[in-house]
XYZ file of C-alpha atoms in Angstrom:
700
model
C 0.098 -0.113 0.458
C 0.990 3.489 -0.690
C 2.214 5.697 2.044
C 0.533 9.140 1.800
C 2.428 11.975 3.419
C -0.375 14.704 4.546
C 1.629 18.233 3.879
C -0.052 21.667 6.122
C 1.068 24.931 5.239
C 0.612 27.860 8.051
C -1.499 29.878 6.007
C -3.629 25.837 6.708
C -3.628 25.747 9.491
C -3.773 29.914 10.192
C -6.987 28.724 8.441
C -7.719 25.230 11.101
C -7.325 27.769 14.251
C -9.635 30.452 12.744
C -12.658 27.676 13.054
C -12.230 26.185 15.463
C -12.053 29.095 17.026
C -15.186 30.226 15.644
C -16.972 26.774 15.947
C -16.082 27.641 19.142
C -17.950 30.686 19.833
C -20.871 29.036 17.888
C -21.051 25.694 18.930
C -22.328 25.994 22.433
C -20.830 21.830 23.683
C -17.357 23.898 22.974
C -17.950 26.680 25.594
C -17.568 26.785 28.932
C -21.413 26.222 30.562
C -22.760 30.117 31.335
C -25.837 28.972 33.340
C -26.953 27.366 36.591
C -24.563 25.153 38.878
C -23.309 24.001 34.597
C -25.817 22.019 33.179
C -26.066 21.693 29.189
C -27.062 25.136 28.067
C -30.067 21.972 26.766
C -32.223 25.450 25.040
C -29.424 26.880 23.440
C -27.663 23.643 21.787
C -29.457 22.423 17.863
C -28.775 19.299 15.842
C -26.648 20.898 14.053
C -23.906 21.146 17.343
C -23.305 17.320 18.214
C -21.479 16.247 14.851
C -19.165 19.168 15.056
C -18.838 18.997 18.709
C -17.830 15.245 18.850
C -15.618 16.151 16.327
C -13.592 18.901 18.168
C -14.078 16.931 21.549
C -12.373 14.194 19.524
C -9.129 15.747 18.058
C -8.613 17.128 21.227
C -9.195 13.651 22.998
C -6.278 12.674 20.597
C -4.332 15.207 22.073
C -3.817 14.949 25.254
C -3.694 11.138 23.796
C 0.034 11.811 22.142
C 1.344 14.097 25.161
C 1.127 10.913 27.672
C 2.800 9.162 25.086
C 4.923 11.337 23.911
C 6.710 12.218 27.405
C 9.556 12.328 28.062
C 9.771 11.583 31.386
C 9.538 7.781 32.267
C 6.240 6.710 33.565
C 4.562 7.385 36.231
C 1.553 6.930 38.708
C 0.567 10.361 37.824
C 2.183 11.578 34.011
C -0.236 8.643 32.827
C -2.186 7.250 34.304
C -3.907 9.896 36.337
C -3.460 11.933 32.516
C -4.812 9.020 30.811
C -8.180 9.218 33.202
C -7.663 12.833 33.198
C -7.900 13.118 29.685
C -10.808 13.528 27.185
C -12.869 15.111 29.368
C -14.483 17.702 26.308
C -15.939 14.090 24.863
C -17.146 12.500 27.956
C -19.875 15.517 28.113
C -19.931 15.637 24.385
C -20.883 11.750 24.662
C -23.600 12.025 27.499
C -24.999 15.444 26.472
C -26.274 13.581 23.605
C -26.699 10.114 24.102
C -29.324 11.462 27.277
C -31.253 12.852 24.398
C -31.438 10.600 22.045
C -32.946 8.561 24.959
C -34.552 10.407 25.866
C -36.035 13.390 22.679
C -35.075 10.894 20.320
C -36.163 11.932 15.611
C -35.036 10.408 12.751
C -32.075 12.831 12.610
C -31.015 12.463 16.765
C -30.689 8.894 15.794
C -28.543 9.006 12.017
C -26.191 10.949 14.825
C -25.904 8.077 16.336
C -25.697 6.149 13.636
C -22.718 7.756 12.221
C -20.330 8.630 15.509
C -20.842 5.035 17.093
C -18.231 3.820 14.632
C -15.670 6.740 14.667
C -16.161 6.207 18.493
C -16.027 2.995 18.699
C -12.538 4.110 16.065
C -11.368 6.137 18.732
C -11.314 4.059 21.505
C -9.926 1.068 19.817
C -7.162 4.228 18.610
C -6.748 4.513 22.961
C -6.259 0.557 24.193
C -4.511 -0.079 20.522
C -1.583 2.313 21.213
C 1.037 0.179 21.472
C 2.988 3.151 22.750
C 0.509 4.280 25.263
C 0.363 0.230 25.751
C 3.741 -0.190 26.424
C 3.600 3.247 29.752
C 1.061 1.954 31.030
C 2.697 -1.364 31.313
C 5.891 -0.082 32.287
C 3.749 1.177 36.344
C 1.096 -1.465 36.976
C 4.718 -3.497 36.517
C 6.616 -1.539 38.566
C 2.888 -1.143 41.328
C 3.846 -0.287 44.790
C 1.701 0.064 47.709
C -0.820 2.877 47.068
C -3.840 4.107 48.165
C -6.023 1.821 47.476
C -8.071 3.613 45.403
C -5.019 4.089 43.633
C -4.752 1.266 43.807
C -7.683 0.258 42.231
C -7.341 2.945 39.664
C -3.600 1.424 37.840
C -5.547 -2.134 38.753
C -8.528 -1.382 36.534
C -6.968 0.955 33.705
C -4.460 -1.881 33.083
C -7.281 -4.730 32.860
C -8.832 -1.704 30.167
C -6.691 -1.968 28.178
C -5.540 -6.613 27.829
C -9.148 -6.112 27.639
C -9.162 -4.080 25.100
C -6.612 -5.495 22.318
C -3.642 -3.926 24.092
C -1.835 -7.582 23.751
C -2.827 -9.246 20.389
C -1.728 -9.643 16.879
C -2.306 -6.564 14.764
C -4.010 -8.590 12.054
C -5.593 -9.391 15.480
C -6.196 -6.110 16.255
C -7.770 -5.144 12.801
C -10.739 -7.869 13.641
C -10.917 -6.390 16.994
C -11.684 -2.699 15.669
C -14.095 -4.729 13.002
C -16.316 -6.519 15.663
C -16.681 -3.556 18.122
C -17.641 -0.820 15.108
C -19.739 -3.482 13.878
C -21.130 -4.388 17.498
C -22.236 -0.646 17.962
C -24.619 -0.177 14.517
C -25.967 -3.912 15.876
C -26.185 -1.915 18.974
C -27.979 0.871 18.222
C -30.943 -1.126 14.717
C -31.520 -3.051 17.941
C -32.697 -0.087 20.042
C -34.228 2.575 17.211
C -36.440 -0.830 16.583
C -37.910 -1.530 19.932
C -38.554 1.716 20.199
C -40.253 1.837 16.304
C -42.629 -1.639 17.492
C -43.878 -0.297 21.079
C -44.384 2.859 19.226
C -46.661 1.163 16.154
C -49.130 -0.784 18.285
C -52.643 0.400 19.290
C -55.273 -1.484 20.667
C -58.579 1.030 20.249
C -60.911 0.094 21.419
C -65.126 1.543 19.164
C -67.278 -0.120 22.822
C -67.632 1.111 25.461
C -69.147 -2.456 27.021
C -65.654 -3.640 26.013
C -63.634 -1.191 28.761
C -65.522 -3.250 31.098
C -63.679 -3.860 35.001
C -60.614 -1.277 33.880
C -59.428 2.548 36.773
C -61.646 5.791 35.399
C -58.869 7.012 35.664
C -57.519 4.323 32.567
C -60.660 5.326 30.819
C -59.526 8.578 30.242
C -56.188 7.837 29.894
C -57.051 5.840 27.142
C -60.056 8.259 25.810
C -56.792 11.591 26.310
C -54.209 9.263 23.736
C -57.142 8.885 21.534
C -57.558 12.552 21.350
C -54.553 13.118 20.705
C -55.013 10.243 17.744
C -57.405 12.155 15.639
C -59.828 9.291 16.960
C -62.093 11.438 19.567
C -64.869 9.408 21.550
C -63.008 6.365 21.307
C -60.181 4.639 23.548
C -56.516 3.888 22.471
C -54.240 1.495 24.653
C -50.796 1.282 23.750
C -47.644 -0.777 24.957
C -45.850 1.485 27.141
C -45.857 0.667 30.859
C -48.583 2.949 32.120
C -51.384 1.778 29.648
C -50.372 -2.500 29.101
C -49.945 -3.175 32.576
C -52.308 -1.913 34.077
C -55.237 -3.129 30.736
C -53.498 -6.229 31.469
C -54.939 -6.246 35.144
C -58.682 -4.872 35.068
C -59.727 -5.604 31.577
C -62.148 -8.422 31.778
C -62.906 -8.792 27.573
C -60.003 -11.588 27.486
C -59.553 -11.781 23.846
C -58.545 -8.412 24.446
C -56.265 -9.006 26.958
C -54.786 -11.657 24.655
C -54.494 -8.560 21.871
C -52.619 -6.386 23.542
C -50.152 -9.119 25.200
C -49.425 -10.453 21.881
C -48.508 -7.187 20.932
C -46.118 -7.139 23.670
C -44.086 -9.830 23.189
C -43.720 -10.309 19.741
C -42.701 -7.140 19.420
C -38.618 -7.179 17.601
C -40.790 -10.619 15.896
C -42.714 -9.973 13.274
C -40.665 -10.685 10.358
C -40.635 -7.148 9.291
C -38.824 -4.369 8.943
C -38.304 -3.585 12.634
C -37.532 -7.681 13.521
C -34.395 -7.875 15.883
C -34.126 -11.696 15.139
C -31.092 -11.815 12.728
C -29.090 -8.619 14.763
C -29.294 -10.809 17.700
C -27.893 -13.698 16.216
C -25.096 -11.456 14.333
C -24.587 -9.938 18.358
C -24.233 -13.115 20.507
C -22.002 -14.684 17.514
C -19.876 -11.267 17.288
C -19.703 -11.376 20.913
C -18.233 -14.436 21.205
C -15.893 -13.806 18.811
C -14.282 -11.162 20.446
C -14.097 -13.818 24.001
C -12.057 -15.850 22.104
C -9.321 -13.115 20.623
C -8.944 -12.041 23.977
C -8.486 -15.157 25.166
C -11.383 -16.019 26.578
C -13.365 -19.492 25.902
C -17.590 -17.142 25.989
C -18.169 -13.712 25.974
C -19.906 -14.901 30.031
C -17.156 -15.163 31.519
C -14.758 -11.871 29.712
C -17.019 -9.506 31.551
C -17.410 -11.341 35.216
C -14.441 -11.499 35.639
C -13.717 -7.786 36.618
C -17.273 -8.477 38.225
C -18.282 -10.171 41.993
C -18.694 -12.768 40.492
C -16.316 -13.889 38.883
C -17.276 -17.210 37.119
C -20.398 -18.025 34.802
C -20.225 -20.748 36.717
C -21.303 -19.044 40.121
C -23.893 -16.922 38.268
C -25.511 -20.657 37.458
C -25.051 -21.551 41.260
C -27.293 -18.538 42.380
C -30.388 -18.841 39.684
C -30.324 -22.551 39.501
C -30.775 -22.244 43.638
C -33.473 -19.361 43.937
C -35.390 -20.827 40.481
C -35.601 -24.740 42.624
C -37.248 -22.688 45.352
C -39.182 -20.186 43.324
C -40.615 -22.873 40.319
C -43.564 -23.808 43.235
C -44.358 -21.188 44.808
C -44.730 -19.722 40.840
C -47.185 -23.344 40.497
C -48.888 -22.655 43.623
C -50.111 -19.709 41.985
C -51.309 -21.756 39.052
C -53.040 -23.762 40.728
C -55.140 -20.805 42.804
C -55.877 -18.946 39.511
C -56.711 -21.366 37.012
C -59.476 -23.084 40.522
C -61.292 -19.606 40.873
C -61.292 -19.270 36.562
C -62.902 -22.686 37.005
C -65.418 -21.409 39.611
C -66.678 -18.769 37.488
C -67.271 -21.158 34.214
C -64.778 -19.767 32.510
C -63.304 -23.311 30.958
C -60.077 -22.629 29.748
C -56.163 -23.657 30.758
C -55.354 -20.036 32.332
C -52.449 -18.821 30.127
C -49.939 -15.935 30.184
C -52.684 -13.026 29.609
C -54.675 -13.704 31.644
C -52.262 -13.257 35.060
C -52.385 -10.149 36.253
C -56.445 -10.271 35.492
C -56.351 -13.853 37.807
C -53.340 -12.681 40.148
C -55.761 -9.235 40.745
C -58.723 -11.651 41.707
C -57.015 -14.250 44.050
C -54.603 -11.237 46.120
C -58.312 -9.749 46.903
C -59.715 -13.306 47.640
C -57.319 -13.814 49.682
C -56.381 -10.572 51.620
C -59.509 -7.961 50.055
C -56.729 -6.321 49.335
C -57.184 -4.734 45.205
C -53.692 -2.677 45.069
C -55.737 -0.033 42.444
C -57.001 1.157 45.996
C -53.088 2.304 46.452
C -53.305 4.808 43.732
C -54.835 8.007 44.935
C -52.215 8.327 48.260
C -49.042 7.600 45.923
C -49.531 11.096 43.620
C -46.188 11.441 42.111
C -45.912 14.646 44.135
C -46.219 12.980 47.373
C -44.347 10.035 46.274
C -41.236 12.387 45.595
C -41.700 14.243 48.779
C -41.575 11.072 50.209
C -38.372 10.051 48.811
C -37.054 13.555 49.742
C -37.208 12.973 53.270
C -35.881 9.508 53.714
C -32.970 10.474 52.078
C -32.769 14.323 54.058
C -33.721 11.128 57.270
C -30.404 8.144 55.933
C -28.047 11.202 54.960
C -28.762 15.228 56.193
C -29.086 15.362 52.491
C -32.101 18.651 51.596
C -33.510 18.779 48.049
C -33.768 22.547 46.933
C -36.579 23.138 43.969
C -35.023 25.317 40.989
C -36.607 28.050 38.654
C -35.588 28.643 35.710
C -33.394 26.355 34.697
C -31.535 25.054 31.793
C -34.463 22.066 30.646
C -33.806 19.085 28.088
C -38.216 18.733 27.515
C -40.746 20.823 29.159
C -42.213 18.078 31.570
C -38.329 18.195 33.349
C -36.890 19.280 36.658
C -34.531 20.202 38.445
C -33.895 20.218 42.094
C -30.049 20.837 44.211
C -29.744 18.686 46.674
C -27.267 19.829 49.329
C -25.577 18.000 52.139
C -25.345 18.080 56.069
C -23.302 21.083 56.285
C -24.720 23.295 53.682
C -22.191 22.409 50.770
C -23.518 21.744 47.240
C -23.601 17.937 46.028
C -24.983 17.949 42.793
C -28.306 18.931 40.573
C -30.756 16.429 39.860
C -33.550 16.901 36.629
C -35.980 14.677 36.765
C -38.343 13.148 33.630
C -40.626 11.160 34.433
C -43.824 10.727 31.613
C -44.112 8.739 28.028
C -43.418 10.087 25.183
C -43.011 8.589 21.810
C -39.804 10.722 21.446
C -38.616 7.868 24.771
C -37.818 4.772 25.795
C -39.555 3.039 27.451
C -38.233 1.547 30.822
C -36.744 3.674 33.724
C -33.340 5.097 34.716
C -30.790 7.019 35.792
C -28.638 7.966 34.530
C -25.949 11.320 34.763
C -25.035 15.156 31.553
C -21.776 15.318 34.662
C -20.600 12.341 37.073
C -18.403 13.436 39.782
C -14.237 13.173 40.301
C -11.556 15.644 41.175
C -10.001 18.008 38.232
C -6.708 20.225 39.306
C -7.814 19.520 43.235
C -11.471 20.658 43.057
C -14.193 18.172 43.802
C -16.995 18.872 40.751
C -19.750 17.870 41.162
C -22.708 15.597 39.251
C -25.154 16.722 37.392
C -27.499 13.795 37.506
C -31.070 12.412 35.819
C -34.490 9.625 35.999
C -36.360 9.015 33.088
C -39.650 6.872 33.783
C -42.450 6.193 32.048
C -44.986 6.699 35.000
C -48.334 7.580 35.129
C -50.032 10.864 33.643
C -51.880 13.331 34.649
C -55.686 13.527 32.223
C -57.993 15.646 33.120
C -58.040 16.881 36.352
C -56.380 14.056 38.050
C -52.627 14.851 38.709
C -50.563 11.699 38.115
C -51.424 8.754 39.969
C -48.008 5.666 40.646
C -49.831 2.195 40.673
C -47.726 0.039 43.341
C -45.036 -0.753 40.430
C -44.217 2.757 39.637
C -43.942 3.332 43.242
C -41.208 1.086 44.051
C -39.872 2.212 41.149
C -39.417 4.987 41.961
C -37.846 4.803 45.056
C -35.590 2.371 43.120
C -33.770 5.295 40.378
C -33.818 7.729 43.699
C -30.527 4.932 44.760
C -29.149 4.753 41.818
C -28.975 8.988 41.776
C -28.340 8.805 45.619
C -25.182 6.501 44.265
C -23.957 9.423 41.550
C -24.660 12.381 44.062
C -23.017 11.263 47.160
C -19.947 9.900 45.337
C -16.994 10.839 46.864
C -13.774 10.201 44.648
C -10.971 10.937 43.366
C -10.213 9.684 40.207
C -13.384 10.540 37.564
C -13.161 6.111 36.214
C -14.449 4.956 39.046
C -16.113 7.463 40.860
C -19.632 7.154 41.505
C -21.993 4.205 39.776
C -18.971 3.245 38.155
C -18.439 0.166 39.691
C -18.687 -3.898 38.516
C -22.527 -4.138 36.922
C -23.365 -6.806 40.130
C -23.060 -3.960 42.946
C -24.290 -1.331 40.573
C -27.949 -2.091 41.418
C -27.552 -2.599 45.751
C -27.987 1.200 46.026
C -31.248 1.124 43.823
C -32.670 -2.264 44.979
C -32.037 -1.178 48.870
C -33.763 2.434 49.223
C -37.384 -0.313 47.606
C -37.140 -1.246 50.896
C -37.968 2.072 52.995
C -40.615 2.731 50.457
C -43.683 0.667 52.084
C -42.548 0.542 55.527
C -45.627 1.571 57.347
C -43.743 4.393 59.585
C -42.574 5.936 55.736
C -46.159 5.577 54.243
C -47.178 7.513 57.155
C -44.957 9.609 56.100
C -46.218 10.389 51.737
C -49.193 7.770 51.419
C -51.939 10.998 51.290
C -55.140 10.902 49.328
C -54.665 13.046 46.229
C -57.700 14.698 47.555
C -58.221 14.857 50.883
C -55.091 14.677 52.026
C -55.633 11.781 54.370
C -52.873 9.722 55.802
C -53.361 5.985 54.240
C -55.575 4.364 56.461
C -53.170 2.060 58.328
C -56.000 -0.742 57.755
C -54.936 -0.356 53.773
C -51.567 -0.286 54.887
C -52.077 -3.668 57.100
C -53.849 -5.041 53.928
C -49.925 -4.459 52.033
C -48.195 -5.785 54.603
C -50.163 -9.123 54.110
C -49.707 -9.049 50.830
C -46.401 -8.642 50.214
C -45.535 -12.561 49.200
C -48.367 -12.533 47.269
C -47.281 -13.856 43.550
C -43.030 -14.061 44.427
C -42.915 -17.205 42.782
C -44.468 -15.558 39.706
C -42.299 -13.395 40.041
C -39.182 -13.862 40.242
C -39.303 -17.376 38.039
C -40.304 -14.762 34.937
C -37.338 -12.617 36.108
C -35.111 -16.183 36.317
C -35.940 -16.836 33.402
C -34.577 -13.551 31.261
C -32.232 -14.168 33.275
C -30.807 -17.350 32.568
C -31.358 -17.088 28.540
C -29.590 -13.798 29.617
C -26.362 -16.741 30.534
C -27.343 -19.355 28.177
C -26.547 -16.902 25.175
C -23.300 -15.472 26.433
C -21.925 -19.009 27.180
C -21.776 -20.244 23.740
C -18.867 -21.514 22.324
C -19.267 -22.152 19.492
C -20.368 -19.676 16.735
C -23.282 -21.124 14.792
C -26.028 -19.585 12.924
C -29.021 -19.183 15.618
C -32.606 -19.470 15.586
C -33.803 -16.964 18.507
C -37.065 -18.146 18.775
C -36.357 -22.035 19.230
C -33.356 -21.640 20.876
C -35.224 -18.962 23.394
C -37.525 -22.008 23.577
C -35.096 -24.797 23.943
C -33.779 -23.267 27.557
C -36.787 -22.324 28.625
C -38.292 -25.497 28.078
C -34.687 -27.116 29.871
C -35.146 -24.835 32.792
C -38.979 -26.665 33.541
C -40.920 -23.194 32.321
C -44.361 -23.620 33.238
C -46.515 -22.251 29.402
C -48.170 -19.751 31.760
C -45.813 -17.776 32.579
C -43.610 -16.562 29.516
C -39.874 -15.033 30.511
C -39.859 -11.180 32.065
C -38.040 -10.142 29.016
C -38.319 -12.582 25.549
C -35.590 -12.220 23.182
C -36.663 -9.489 19.953
C -36.597 -7.041 23.029
C -33.455 -7.672 26.009
C -33.547 -4.398 25.947
C -31.305 -4.781 28.356
C -28.605 -7.183 26.855
C -29.213 -6.078 23.793
C -29.075 -2.609 23.952
C -28.258 -1.943 27.399
C -24.764 -3.064 28.818
C -26.549 -5.452 31.144
C -25.344 -8.964 28.392
C -24.328 -11.667 30.670
C -25.196 -9.800 34.059
C -28.964 -9.374 33.976
C -28.366 -11.790 36.875
C -27.078 -8.631 39.078
C -30.076 -7.542 39.417
C -30.756 -11.024 41.941
C -27.794 -10.703 43.137
C -28.183 -7.426 44.258
C -30.749 -8.660 46.020
C -29.155 -10.909 47.732
C -26.927 -7.536 49.383
C -29.721 -5.326 49.586
C -32.112 -7.898 51.551
C -29.042 -7.943 53.714
C -28.178 -5.175 54.434
C -31.600 -4.122 54.579
C -31.247 -5.601 57.594
C -28.841 -4.807 59.412
C -31.200 -1.077 59.839
C -34.020 -3.160 60.926
C -31.471 -4.706 63.667
C -30.962 -1.334 64.924
C -33.696 1.088 63.902
C -35.395 2.358 60.385
C -33.711 5.675 60.236
C -30.491 4.532 62.407
C -27.160 7.468 61.807
C -24.982 5.748 62.445
C -25.513 2.259 60.331
C -26.417 5.181 57.564
C -22.950 7.472 57.682
C -20.970 4.067 57.756
C -23.922 2.545 54.296
C -22.705 5.781 53.209
C -18.898 6.194 53.965
C -18.839 2.417 53.062
C -20.104 1.764 50.113
C -22.076 4.620 47.957
C -19.596 7.294 48.529
C -17.066 4.415 47.339
C -17.265 4.117 43.812
C -14.875 1.427 42.407
C -11.710 2.856 45.430
C -12.930 -1.009 46.431
C -13.176 -4.061 46.114
C -16.430 -4.809 46.039
C -17.264 -7.349 48.605
C -14.078 -5.548 50.900
C -16.718 -1.914 51.122
C -19.361 -3.968 51.600
C -17.593 -5.761 54.319
C -16.543 -2.349 55.341
C -20.220 -2.098 56.332
C -21.793 -4.597 57.218
C -19.034 -5.828 59.375
C -19.438 -9.576 57.267
C -20.263 -10.709 53.932
C -23.998 -10.472 52.743
C -25.944 -14.088 53.513
C -29.081 -15.625 51.369
C -31.531 -15.858 53.907
C -32.396 -12.542 53.998
C -34.182 -12.672 50.173
C -35.725 -14.758 50.249
C -37.914 -14.395 53.510
C -38.448 -11.515 51.558
C -40.045 -12.563 48.546
C -41.663 -16.345 50.765
C -39.371 -18.778 49.181
C -39.049 -19.768 53.259
C -40.453 -19.231 56.076
């Protein structure tokens, strides 16, 4: 191949400087954010700003890397490891802003930018981790490692391993192949997510007859009427595949055929043999992940992923999941029998199917506990639940929340708070965005526009965001949350606290930058407070009368707390085991996704009345969300959170010493030490599984 030499005249260099200066002047992403708390200037950012910002950010990052590589001084921790950790600040910022907006207010132009920049950023990061001179400096420091503070040692270990896992030791030929795999995986994961969003948005169950609404709560009917009107169908009702619409419909709709229709549409997403079909994408992703793992010296993708998690290897994960499966499946079968008995008693003359579960589970709950979960909704007004989670956080950690008006917003529905520490100092900024829209992906998540770290000795405080898809206000009725939505809000707020309370030095190991099976501990433990009677009395107030939730309702909630846990555990475990089975494959092959899924779940003994929480073609967690060979982490962290919450139950729900220990040893520490060391520093021992089994009713 010919060698091309680029010659740039001084005149060209001056033009480049002028162009860069003009770009920085006009592009808000390339200027210092002149906003309160330096949050992104959302109102000034336009779609056309992103690609130039990406290009300039990559250019600056390359220059920073070259400066490290060409440093004449011998490689040491500060001039190589810390310098590398501090590099790419602008790129991190641009990526986080674009990525978050593409998840919450996307459109075709945004999606095209994502597709255009994915191979560019993939190549850029490969350039870093496959840079031989840079790796030589990293390896030099690693091989001469001496006793350092724990966080510095963790940074060094993780940096070195990131290069090795990024292909630094591969041959030239294998490095070229790795680059291609990374580029292809990035594009495939984007395409998977886009297809799922289109499939979710494309389906609408249109109801024209009022009698087909039988059984549905008035709030759900009103929301469906508003959706129909917004779609130009006034006088009709539209139900969608968004969570606040489909699952209450499945829970209460008396029309069994309509339940079947909407649920079939839900679990068929990405599996309709149309332009949005995800089966071939899954096939390519699984095989490419395996090939990448093999290139890097691992027998399968799961082994590659789990090496850096608490679990360490697939065998440990399967041991936990199978133990729970054996405990939960008999409970699920008992639940089926209870529901089938009601079907038979009512003269249903049919066998219970998956689309019947929510409807008949609600009937069993009413029969056993005289409890209708719909009775909770008037007490779970969104604003009150937010006040509740604020108050819990204040009681635990002494922090406070100040609503900020006139702040830059990326969408009118977003709200902003300043989070203030117990000594009055600024902790961070919190954005919250709760309602579904077609430009937002499904689910709920916590993310950040800026993470906490130290820069030149200064503590840079985070800008955190929580995003959900909760029940919207309708007419004069405010947003009233379901029980699941209330727990989800507490869950995501736990993630937010993990980011907000971070107190670390090095960018890549602060906040939520921890192993996948540890990151869910701060979020899941927060759910435990949501339904404690003492906490419910703080926030669960009737939206019309202001009446505190009656003790009778709390008691029914407590009595039914273990209800349906067989189902919830089994449907989750099915998805976690499906994830693992895809990623323990050791031979590349043409995978028939539907056949593979059915074979895997049938081998487990999954009963036909329950489907996996996520079928493959809409399993975004593992095919576009970073949880591949990691969906098990929710139950792994469940062991941790149940055991951790027990520490509070053994003392007091808001015991100051226990809360301080949890904050100081777990939440604020990021990945500054091994995850198990952090947990043991809090609990004084390794976690026990018994509290989780008791909580789920899997043992007495």
